[in-house]
mmCIF file with all atom_site columns, C-alpha atoms in Angstrom:
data_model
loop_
_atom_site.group_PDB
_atom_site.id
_atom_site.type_symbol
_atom_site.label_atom_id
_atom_site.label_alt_id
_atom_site.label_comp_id
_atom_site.label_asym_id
_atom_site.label_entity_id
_atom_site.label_seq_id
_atom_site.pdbx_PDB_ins_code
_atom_site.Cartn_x
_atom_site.Cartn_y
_atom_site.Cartn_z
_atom_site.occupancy
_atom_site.B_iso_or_equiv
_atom_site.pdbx_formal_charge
_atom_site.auth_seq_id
_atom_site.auth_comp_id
_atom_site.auth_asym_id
_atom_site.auth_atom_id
_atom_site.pdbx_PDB_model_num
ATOM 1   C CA . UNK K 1 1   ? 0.000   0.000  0.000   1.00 52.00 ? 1   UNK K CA 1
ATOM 2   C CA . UNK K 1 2   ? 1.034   3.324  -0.959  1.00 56.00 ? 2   UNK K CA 1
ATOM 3   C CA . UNK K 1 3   ? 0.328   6.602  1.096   1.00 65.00 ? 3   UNK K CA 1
ATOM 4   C CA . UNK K 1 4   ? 2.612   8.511  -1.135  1.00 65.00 ? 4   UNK K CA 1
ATOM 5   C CA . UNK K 1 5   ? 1.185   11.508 -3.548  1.00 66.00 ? 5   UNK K CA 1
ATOM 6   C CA . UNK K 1 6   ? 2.182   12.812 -7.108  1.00 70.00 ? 6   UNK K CA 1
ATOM 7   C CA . UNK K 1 7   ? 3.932   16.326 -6.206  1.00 71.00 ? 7   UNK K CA 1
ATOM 8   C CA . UNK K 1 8   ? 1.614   18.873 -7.987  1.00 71.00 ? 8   UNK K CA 1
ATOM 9   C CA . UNK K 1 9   ? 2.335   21.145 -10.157 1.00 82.00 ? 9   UNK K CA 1
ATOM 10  C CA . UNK K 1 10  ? 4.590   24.553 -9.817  1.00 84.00 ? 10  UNK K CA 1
ATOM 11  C CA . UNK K 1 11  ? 1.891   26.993 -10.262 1.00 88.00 ? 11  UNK K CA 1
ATOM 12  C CA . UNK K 1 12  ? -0.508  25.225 -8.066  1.00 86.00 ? 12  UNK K CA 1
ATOM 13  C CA . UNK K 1 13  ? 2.492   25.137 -5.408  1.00 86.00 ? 13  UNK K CA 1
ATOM 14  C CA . UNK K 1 14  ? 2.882   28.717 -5.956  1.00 89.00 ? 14  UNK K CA 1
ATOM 15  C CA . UNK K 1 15  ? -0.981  29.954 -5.947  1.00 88.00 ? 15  UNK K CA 1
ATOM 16  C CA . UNK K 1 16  ? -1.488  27.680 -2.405  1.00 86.00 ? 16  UNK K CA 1
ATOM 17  C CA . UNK K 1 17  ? 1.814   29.501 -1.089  1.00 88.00 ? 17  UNK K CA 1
ATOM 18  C CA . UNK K 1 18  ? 0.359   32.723 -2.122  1.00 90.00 ? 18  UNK K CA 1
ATOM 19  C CA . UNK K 1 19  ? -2.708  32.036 -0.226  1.00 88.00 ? 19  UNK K CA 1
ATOM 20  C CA . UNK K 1 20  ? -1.309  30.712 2.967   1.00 88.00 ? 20  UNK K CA 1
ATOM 21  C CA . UNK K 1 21  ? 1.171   33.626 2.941   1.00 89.00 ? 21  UNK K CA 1
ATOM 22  C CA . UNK K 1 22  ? -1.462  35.790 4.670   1.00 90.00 ? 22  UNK K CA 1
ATOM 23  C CA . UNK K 1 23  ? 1.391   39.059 5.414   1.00 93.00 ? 23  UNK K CA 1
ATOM 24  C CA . UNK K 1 24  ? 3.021   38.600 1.745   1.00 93.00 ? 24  UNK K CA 1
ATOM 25  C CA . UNK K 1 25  ? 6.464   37.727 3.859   1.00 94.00 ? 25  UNK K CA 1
ATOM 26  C CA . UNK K 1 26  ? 7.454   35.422 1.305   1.00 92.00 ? 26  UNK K CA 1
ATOM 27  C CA . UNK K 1 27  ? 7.593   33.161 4.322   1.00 93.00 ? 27  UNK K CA 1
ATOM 28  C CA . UNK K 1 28  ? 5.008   30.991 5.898   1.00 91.00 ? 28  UNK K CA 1
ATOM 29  C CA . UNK K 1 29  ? 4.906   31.186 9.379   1.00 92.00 ? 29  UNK K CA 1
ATOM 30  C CA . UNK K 1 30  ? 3.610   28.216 12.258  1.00 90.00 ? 30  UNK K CA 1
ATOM 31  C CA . UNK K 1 31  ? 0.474   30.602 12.872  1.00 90.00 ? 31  UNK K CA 1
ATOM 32  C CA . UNK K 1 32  ? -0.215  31.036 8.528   1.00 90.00 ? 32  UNK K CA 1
ATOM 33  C CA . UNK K 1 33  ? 0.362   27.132 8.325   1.00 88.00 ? 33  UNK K CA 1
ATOM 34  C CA . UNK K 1 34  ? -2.112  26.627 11.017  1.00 87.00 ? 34  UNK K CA 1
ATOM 35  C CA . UNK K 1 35  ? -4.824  28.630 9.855   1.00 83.00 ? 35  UNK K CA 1
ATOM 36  C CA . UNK K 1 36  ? -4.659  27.038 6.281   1.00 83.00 ? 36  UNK K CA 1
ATOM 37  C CA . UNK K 1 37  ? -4.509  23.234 7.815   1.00 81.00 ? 37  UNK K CA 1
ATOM 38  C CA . UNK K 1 38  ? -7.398  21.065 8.717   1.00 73.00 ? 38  UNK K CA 1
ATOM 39  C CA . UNK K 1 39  ? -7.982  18.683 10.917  1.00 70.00 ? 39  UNK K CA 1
ATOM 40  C CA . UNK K 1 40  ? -11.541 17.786 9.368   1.00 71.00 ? 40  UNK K CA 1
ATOM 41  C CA . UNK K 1 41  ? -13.316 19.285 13.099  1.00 69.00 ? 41  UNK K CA 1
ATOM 42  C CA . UNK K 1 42  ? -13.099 22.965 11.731  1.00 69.00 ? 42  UNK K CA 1
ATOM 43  C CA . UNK K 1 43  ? -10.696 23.259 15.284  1.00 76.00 ? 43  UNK K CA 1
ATOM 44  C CA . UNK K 1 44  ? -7.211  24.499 14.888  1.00 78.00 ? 44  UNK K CA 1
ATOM 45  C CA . UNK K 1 45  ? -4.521  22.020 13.796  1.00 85.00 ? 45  UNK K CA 1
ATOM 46  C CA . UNK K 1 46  ? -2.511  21.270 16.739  1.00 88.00 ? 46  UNK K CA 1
ATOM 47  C CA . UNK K 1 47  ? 0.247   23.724 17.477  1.00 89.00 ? 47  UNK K CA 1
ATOM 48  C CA . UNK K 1 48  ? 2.242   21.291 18.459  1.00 88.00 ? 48  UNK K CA 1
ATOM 49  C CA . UNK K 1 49  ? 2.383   19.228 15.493  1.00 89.00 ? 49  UNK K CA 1
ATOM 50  C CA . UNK K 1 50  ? 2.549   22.879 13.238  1.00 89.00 ? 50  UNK K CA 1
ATOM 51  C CA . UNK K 1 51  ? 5.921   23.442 15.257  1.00 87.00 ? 51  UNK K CA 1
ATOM 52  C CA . UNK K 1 52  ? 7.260   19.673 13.987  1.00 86.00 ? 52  UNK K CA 1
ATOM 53  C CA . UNK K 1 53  ? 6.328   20.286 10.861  1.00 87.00 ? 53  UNK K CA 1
ATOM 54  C CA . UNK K 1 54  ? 8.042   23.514 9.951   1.00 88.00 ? 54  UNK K CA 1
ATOM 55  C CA . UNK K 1 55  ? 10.913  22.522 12.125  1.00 85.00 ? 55  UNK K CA 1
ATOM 56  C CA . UNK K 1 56  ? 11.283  19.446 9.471   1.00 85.00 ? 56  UNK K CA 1
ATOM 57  C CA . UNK K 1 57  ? 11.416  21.606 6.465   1.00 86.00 ? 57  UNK K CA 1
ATOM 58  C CA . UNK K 1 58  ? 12.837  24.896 7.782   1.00 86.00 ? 58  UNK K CA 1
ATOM 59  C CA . UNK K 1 59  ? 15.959  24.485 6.005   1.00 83.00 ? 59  UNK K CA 1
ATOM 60  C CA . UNK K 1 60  ? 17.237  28.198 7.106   1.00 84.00 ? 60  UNK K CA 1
ATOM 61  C CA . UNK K 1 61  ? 16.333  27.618 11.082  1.00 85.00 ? 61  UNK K CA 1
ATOM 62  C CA . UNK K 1 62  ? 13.784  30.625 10.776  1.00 88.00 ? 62  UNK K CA 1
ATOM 63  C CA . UNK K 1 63  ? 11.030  29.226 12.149  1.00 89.00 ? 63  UNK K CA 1
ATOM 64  C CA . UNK K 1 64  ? 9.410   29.664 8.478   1.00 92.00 ? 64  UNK K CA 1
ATOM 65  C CA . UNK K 1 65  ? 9.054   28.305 5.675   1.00 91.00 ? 65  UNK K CA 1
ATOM 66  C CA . UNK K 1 66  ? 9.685   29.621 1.655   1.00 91.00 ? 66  UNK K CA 1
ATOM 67  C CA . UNK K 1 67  ? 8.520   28.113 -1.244  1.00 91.00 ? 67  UNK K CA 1
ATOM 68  C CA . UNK K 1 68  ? 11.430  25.824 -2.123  1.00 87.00 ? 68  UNK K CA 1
ATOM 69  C CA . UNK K 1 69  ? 10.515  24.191 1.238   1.00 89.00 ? 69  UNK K CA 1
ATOM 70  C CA . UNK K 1 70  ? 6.626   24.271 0.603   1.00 89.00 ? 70  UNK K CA 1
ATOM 71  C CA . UNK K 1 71  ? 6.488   21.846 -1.436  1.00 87.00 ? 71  UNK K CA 1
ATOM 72  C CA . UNK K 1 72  ? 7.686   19.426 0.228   1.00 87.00 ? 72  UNK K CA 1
ATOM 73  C CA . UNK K 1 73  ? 5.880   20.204 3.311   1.00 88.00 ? 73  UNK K CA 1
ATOM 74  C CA . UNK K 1 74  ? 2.682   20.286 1.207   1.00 87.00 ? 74  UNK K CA 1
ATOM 75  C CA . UNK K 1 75  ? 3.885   16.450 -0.058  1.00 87.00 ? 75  UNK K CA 1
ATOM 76  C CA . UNK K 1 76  ? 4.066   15.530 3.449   1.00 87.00 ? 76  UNK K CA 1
ATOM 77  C CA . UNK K 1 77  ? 0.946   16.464 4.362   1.00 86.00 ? 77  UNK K CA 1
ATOM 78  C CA . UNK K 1 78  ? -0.565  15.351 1.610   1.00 88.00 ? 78  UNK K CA 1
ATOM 79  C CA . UNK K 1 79  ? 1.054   12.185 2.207   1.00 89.00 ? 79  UNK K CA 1
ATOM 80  C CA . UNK K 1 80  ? -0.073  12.000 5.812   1.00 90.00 ? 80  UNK K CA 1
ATOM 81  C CA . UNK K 1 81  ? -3.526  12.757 5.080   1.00 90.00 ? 81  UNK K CA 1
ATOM 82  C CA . UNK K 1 82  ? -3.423  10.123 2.654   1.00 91.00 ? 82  UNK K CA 1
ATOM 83  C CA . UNK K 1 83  ? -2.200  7.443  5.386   1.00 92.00 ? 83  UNK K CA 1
ATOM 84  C CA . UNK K 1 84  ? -4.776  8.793  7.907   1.00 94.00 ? 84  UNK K CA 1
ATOM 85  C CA . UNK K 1 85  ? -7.470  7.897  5.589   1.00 93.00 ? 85  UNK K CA 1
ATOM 86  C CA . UNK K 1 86  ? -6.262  3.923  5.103   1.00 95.00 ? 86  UNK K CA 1
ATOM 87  C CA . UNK K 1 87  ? -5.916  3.327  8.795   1.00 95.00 ? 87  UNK K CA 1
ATOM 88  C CA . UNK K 1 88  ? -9.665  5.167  9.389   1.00 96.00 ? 88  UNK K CA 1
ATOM 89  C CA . UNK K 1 89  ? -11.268 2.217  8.172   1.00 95.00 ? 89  UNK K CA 1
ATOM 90  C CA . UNK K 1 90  ? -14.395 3.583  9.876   1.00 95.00 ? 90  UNK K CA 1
ATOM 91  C CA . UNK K 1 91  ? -14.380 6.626  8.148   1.00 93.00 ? 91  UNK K CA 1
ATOM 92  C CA . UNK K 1 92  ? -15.100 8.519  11.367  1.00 93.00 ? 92  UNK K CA 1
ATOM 93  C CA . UNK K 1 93  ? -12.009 11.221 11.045  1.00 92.00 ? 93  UNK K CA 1
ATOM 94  C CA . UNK K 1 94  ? -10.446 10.371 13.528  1.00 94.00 ? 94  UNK K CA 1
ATOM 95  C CA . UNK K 1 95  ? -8.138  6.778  14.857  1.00 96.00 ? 95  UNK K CA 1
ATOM 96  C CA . UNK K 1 96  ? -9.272  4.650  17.769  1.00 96.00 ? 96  UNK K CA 1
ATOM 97  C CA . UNK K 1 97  ? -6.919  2.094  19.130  1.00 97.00 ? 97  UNK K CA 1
ATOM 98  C CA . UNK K 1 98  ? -7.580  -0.735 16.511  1.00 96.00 ? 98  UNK K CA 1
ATOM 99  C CA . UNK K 1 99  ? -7.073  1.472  13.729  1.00 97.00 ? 99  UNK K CA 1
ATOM 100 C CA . UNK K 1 100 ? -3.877  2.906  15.664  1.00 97.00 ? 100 UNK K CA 1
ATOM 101 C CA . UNK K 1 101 ? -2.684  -0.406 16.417  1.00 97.00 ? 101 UNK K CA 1
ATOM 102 C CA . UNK K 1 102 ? -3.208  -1.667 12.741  1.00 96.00 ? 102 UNK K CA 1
ATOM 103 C CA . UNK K 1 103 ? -1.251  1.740  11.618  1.00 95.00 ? 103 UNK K CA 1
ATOM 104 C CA . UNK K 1 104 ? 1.676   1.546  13.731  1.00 95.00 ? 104 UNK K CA 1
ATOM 105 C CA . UNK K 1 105 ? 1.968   -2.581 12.725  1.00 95.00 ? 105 UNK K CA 1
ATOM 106 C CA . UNK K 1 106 ? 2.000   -1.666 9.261   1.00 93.00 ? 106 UNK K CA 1
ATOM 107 C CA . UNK K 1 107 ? 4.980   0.628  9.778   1.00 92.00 ? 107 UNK K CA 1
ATOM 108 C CA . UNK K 1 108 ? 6.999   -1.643 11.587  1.00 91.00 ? 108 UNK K CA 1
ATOM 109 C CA . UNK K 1 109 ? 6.518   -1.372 15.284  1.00 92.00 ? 109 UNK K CA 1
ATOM 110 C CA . UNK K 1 110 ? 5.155   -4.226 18.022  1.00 92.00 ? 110 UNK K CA 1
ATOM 111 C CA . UNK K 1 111 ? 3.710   -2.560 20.389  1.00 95.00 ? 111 UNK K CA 1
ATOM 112 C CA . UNK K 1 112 ? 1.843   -3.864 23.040  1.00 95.00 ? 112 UNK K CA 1
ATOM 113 C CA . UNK K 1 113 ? -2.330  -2.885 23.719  1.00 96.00 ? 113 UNK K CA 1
ATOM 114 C CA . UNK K 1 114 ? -1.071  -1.034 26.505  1.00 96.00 ? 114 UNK K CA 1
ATOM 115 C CA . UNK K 1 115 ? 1.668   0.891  24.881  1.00 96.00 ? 115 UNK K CA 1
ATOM 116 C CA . UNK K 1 116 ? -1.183  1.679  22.191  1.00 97.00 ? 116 UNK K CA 1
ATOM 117 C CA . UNK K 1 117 ? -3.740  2.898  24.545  1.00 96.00 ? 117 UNK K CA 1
ATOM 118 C CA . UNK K 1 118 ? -0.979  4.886  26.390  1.00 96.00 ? 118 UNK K CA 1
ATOM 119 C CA . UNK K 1 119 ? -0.589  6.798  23.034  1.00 96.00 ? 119 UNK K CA 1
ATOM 120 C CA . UNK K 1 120 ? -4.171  6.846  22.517  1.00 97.00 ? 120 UNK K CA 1
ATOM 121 C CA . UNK K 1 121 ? -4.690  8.916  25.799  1.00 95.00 ? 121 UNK K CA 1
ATOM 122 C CA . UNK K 1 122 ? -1.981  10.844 24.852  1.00 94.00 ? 122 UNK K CA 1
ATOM 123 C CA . UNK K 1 123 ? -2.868  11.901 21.686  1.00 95.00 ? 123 UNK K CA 1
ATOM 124 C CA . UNK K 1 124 ? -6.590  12.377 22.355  1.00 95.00 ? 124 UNK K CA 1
ATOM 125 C CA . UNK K 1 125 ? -6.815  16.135 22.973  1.00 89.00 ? 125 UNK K CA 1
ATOM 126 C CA . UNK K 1 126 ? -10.544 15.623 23.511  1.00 90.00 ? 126 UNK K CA 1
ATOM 127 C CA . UNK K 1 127 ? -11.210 12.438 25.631  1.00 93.00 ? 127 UNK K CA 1
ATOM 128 C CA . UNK K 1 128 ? -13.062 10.483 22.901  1.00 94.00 ? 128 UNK K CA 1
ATOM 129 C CA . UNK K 1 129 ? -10.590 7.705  22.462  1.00 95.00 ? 129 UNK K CA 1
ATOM 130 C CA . UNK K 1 130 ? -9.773  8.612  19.235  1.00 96.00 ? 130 UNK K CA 1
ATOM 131 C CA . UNK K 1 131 ? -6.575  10.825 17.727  1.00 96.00 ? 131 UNK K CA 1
ATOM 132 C CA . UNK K 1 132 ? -7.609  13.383 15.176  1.00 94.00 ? 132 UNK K CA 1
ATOM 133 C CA . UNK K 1 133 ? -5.766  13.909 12.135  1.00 93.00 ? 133 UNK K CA 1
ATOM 134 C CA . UNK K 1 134 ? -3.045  16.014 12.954  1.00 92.00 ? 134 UNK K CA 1
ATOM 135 C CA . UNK K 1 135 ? -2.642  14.574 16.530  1.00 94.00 ? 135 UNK K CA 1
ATOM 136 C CA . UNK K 1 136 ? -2.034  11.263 14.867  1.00 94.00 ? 136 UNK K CA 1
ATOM 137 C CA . UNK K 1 137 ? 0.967   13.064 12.202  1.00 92.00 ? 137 UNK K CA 1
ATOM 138 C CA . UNK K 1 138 ? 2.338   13.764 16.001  1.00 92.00 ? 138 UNK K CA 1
ATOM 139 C CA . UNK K 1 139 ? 2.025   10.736 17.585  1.00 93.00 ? 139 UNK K CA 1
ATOM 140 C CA . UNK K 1 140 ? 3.637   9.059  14.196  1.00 91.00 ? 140 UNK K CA 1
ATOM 141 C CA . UNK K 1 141 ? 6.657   11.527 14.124  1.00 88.00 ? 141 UNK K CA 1
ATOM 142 C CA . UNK K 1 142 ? 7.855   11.480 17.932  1.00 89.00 ? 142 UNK K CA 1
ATOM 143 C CA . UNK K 1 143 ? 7.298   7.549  17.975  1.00 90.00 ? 143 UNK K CA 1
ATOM 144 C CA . UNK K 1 144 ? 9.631   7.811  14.979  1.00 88.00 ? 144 UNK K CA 1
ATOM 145 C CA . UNK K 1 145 ? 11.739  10.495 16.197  1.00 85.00 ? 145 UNK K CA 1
ATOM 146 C CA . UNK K 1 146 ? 12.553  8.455  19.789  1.00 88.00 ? 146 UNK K CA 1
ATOM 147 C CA . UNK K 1 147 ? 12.621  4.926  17.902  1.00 89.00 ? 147 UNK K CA 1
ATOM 148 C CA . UNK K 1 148 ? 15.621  6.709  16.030  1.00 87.00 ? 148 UNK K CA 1
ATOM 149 C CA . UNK K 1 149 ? 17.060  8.161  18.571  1.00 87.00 ? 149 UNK K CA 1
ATOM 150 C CA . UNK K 1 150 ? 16.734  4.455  20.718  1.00 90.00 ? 150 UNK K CA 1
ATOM 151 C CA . UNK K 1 151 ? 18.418  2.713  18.016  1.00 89.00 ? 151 UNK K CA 1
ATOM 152 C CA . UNK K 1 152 ? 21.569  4.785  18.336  1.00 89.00 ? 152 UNK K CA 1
ATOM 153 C CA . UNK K 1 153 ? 22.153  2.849  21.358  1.00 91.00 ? 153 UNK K CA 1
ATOM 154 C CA . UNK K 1 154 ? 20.414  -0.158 20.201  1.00 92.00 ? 154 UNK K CA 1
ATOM 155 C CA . UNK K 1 155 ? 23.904  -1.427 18.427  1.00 89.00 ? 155 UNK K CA 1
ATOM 156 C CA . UNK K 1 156 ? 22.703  -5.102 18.421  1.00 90.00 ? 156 UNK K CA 1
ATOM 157 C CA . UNK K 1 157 ? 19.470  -4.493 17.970  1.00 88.00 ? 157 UNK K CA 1
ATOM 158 C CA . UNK K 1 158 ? 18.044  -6.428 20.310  1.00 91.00 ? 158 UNK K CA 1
ATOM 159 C CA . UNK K 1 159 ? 15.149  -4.208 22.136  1.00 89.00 ? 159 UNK K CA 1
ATOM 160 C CA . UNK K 1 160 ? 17.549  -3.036 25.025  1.00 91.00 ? 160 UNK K CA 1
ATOM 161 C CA . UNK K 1 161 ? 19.599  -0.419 25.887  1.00 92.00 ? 161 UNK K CA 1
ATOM 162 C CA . UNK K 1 162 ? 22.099  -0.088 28.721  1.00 92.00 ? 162 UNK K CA 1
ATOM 163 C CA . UNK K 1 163 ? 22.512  3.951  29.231  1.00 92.00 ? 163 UNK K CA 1
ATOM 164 C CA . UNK K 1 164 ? 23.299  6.571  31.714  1.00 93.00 ? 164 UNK K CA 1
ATOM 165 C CA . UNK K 1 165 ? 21.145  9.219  33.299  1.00 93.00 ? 165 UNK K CA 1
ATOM 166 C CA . UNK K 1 166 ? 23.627  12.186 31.725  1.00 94.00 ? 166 UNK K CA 1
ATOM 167 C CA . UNK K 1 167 ? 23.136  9.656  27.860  1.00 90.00 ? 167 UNK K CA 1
ATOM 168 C CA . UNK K 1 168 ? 19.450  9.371  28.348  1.00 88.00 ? 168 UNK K CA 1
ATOM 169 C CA . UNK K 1 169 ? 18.846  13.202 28.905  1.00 90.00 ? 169 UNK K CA 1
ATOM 170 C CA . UNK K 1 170 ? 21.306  14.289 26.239  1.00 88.00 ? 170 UNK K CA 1
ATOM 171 C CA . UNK K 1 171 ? 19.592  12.239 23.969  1.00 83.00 ? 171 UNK K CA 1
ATOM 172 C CA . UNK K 1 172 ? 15.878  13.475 24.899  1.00 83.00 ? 172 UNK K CA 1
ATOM 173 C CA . UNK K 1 173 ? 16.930  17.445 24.571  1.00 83.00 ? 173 UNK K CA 1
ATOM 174 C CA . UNK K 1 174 ? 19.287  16.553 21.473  1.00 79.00 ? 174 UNK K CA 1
ATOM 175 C CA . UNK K 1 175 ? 15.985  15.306 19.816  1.00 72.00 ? 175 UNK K CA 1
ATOM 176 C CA . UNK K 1 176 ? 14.495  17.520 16.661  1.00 61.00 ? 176 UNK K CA 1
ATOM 177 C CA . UNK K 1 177 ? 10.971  16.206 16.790  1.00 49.00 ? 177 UNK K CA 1
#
């Protein structure tokens, strides 16, 4: 299965850049992105998950984003969206802990119920037992972001890691996620 998009065209690139770009900066900024995102509940996409995403593909550390770097951004979420929909086999908009579970198996990890409804609660901003759209690019991205940053120490990868308190918190603030 395939959750990845065709990149659209220049022009259509450039007319959704123009649109998001509310102040004509050149740059998108975390509170344009937000406002042009949705998370199909007409609420505001997740702040959080706004930060991740321009901190991915701010290639000048601005805390914006131009238009070489919108496009890929706008393939990512395109991307996600498209994996969000697979996994909501319900067609609810939003992931319960099957769907979650089934998701997370497909790309890779074994997780146990527990671990899943630990993210689930997480994730949930509203207490429905469900992750919304751009909660769910969130939970996706840190799980990957610490699996990474585990298997640095993982060497044999078998599961386990033997580190110190001074390793452990150098890794957690040395994470980008």
């Amino acid at each position: 299965m395939s959750f990845t998009s065709p990149m659209p065209s220049q022009e259509f690139l450039w007319d959704v850049f123009q649109k998001v770009d509310r102040d004509r900066s050149g740059f998108i900024s975390s509170d344009e992105l937000q406002l042009a995102l949705s998370n199909g509940t007409w609420q505001p996409f997740n702040k959080e998950t706004i930060r991740l995403m321009i901190g991915m593909f701010d290639k000048q550390n601005t805390g914006t984003v131009n238009f070489q770097d919108f496009g890929a951004l706008w393939k990512y979420v395109t991307d996600w969206q498209n994996c969000f929909r697979s996994f909501d086999t319900d067609n609810s908009g939003s992931i319960d802990k099957n769907e979650l579970k089934t998701a997370l198996t497909s790309f890779g990890y074994r997780l146990s119920d527990w671990l899943v409804e630990m993210l689930i609660r997480k994730y949930d901003r509203y207490g429905r037992g469900t992750v919304l759209f751009d909660d769910f690019i969130q939970c996706c991205v840190t799980l990957y972001t610490l699996t990474n940053a585990f298997r640095a120490y993982d060497t044999n990868q078998s599961g386990v890691i033997t580190i110190h308190y001074e390793q452990f918190l150098s890794m957690v603030f040395s994470l980008k996620s």
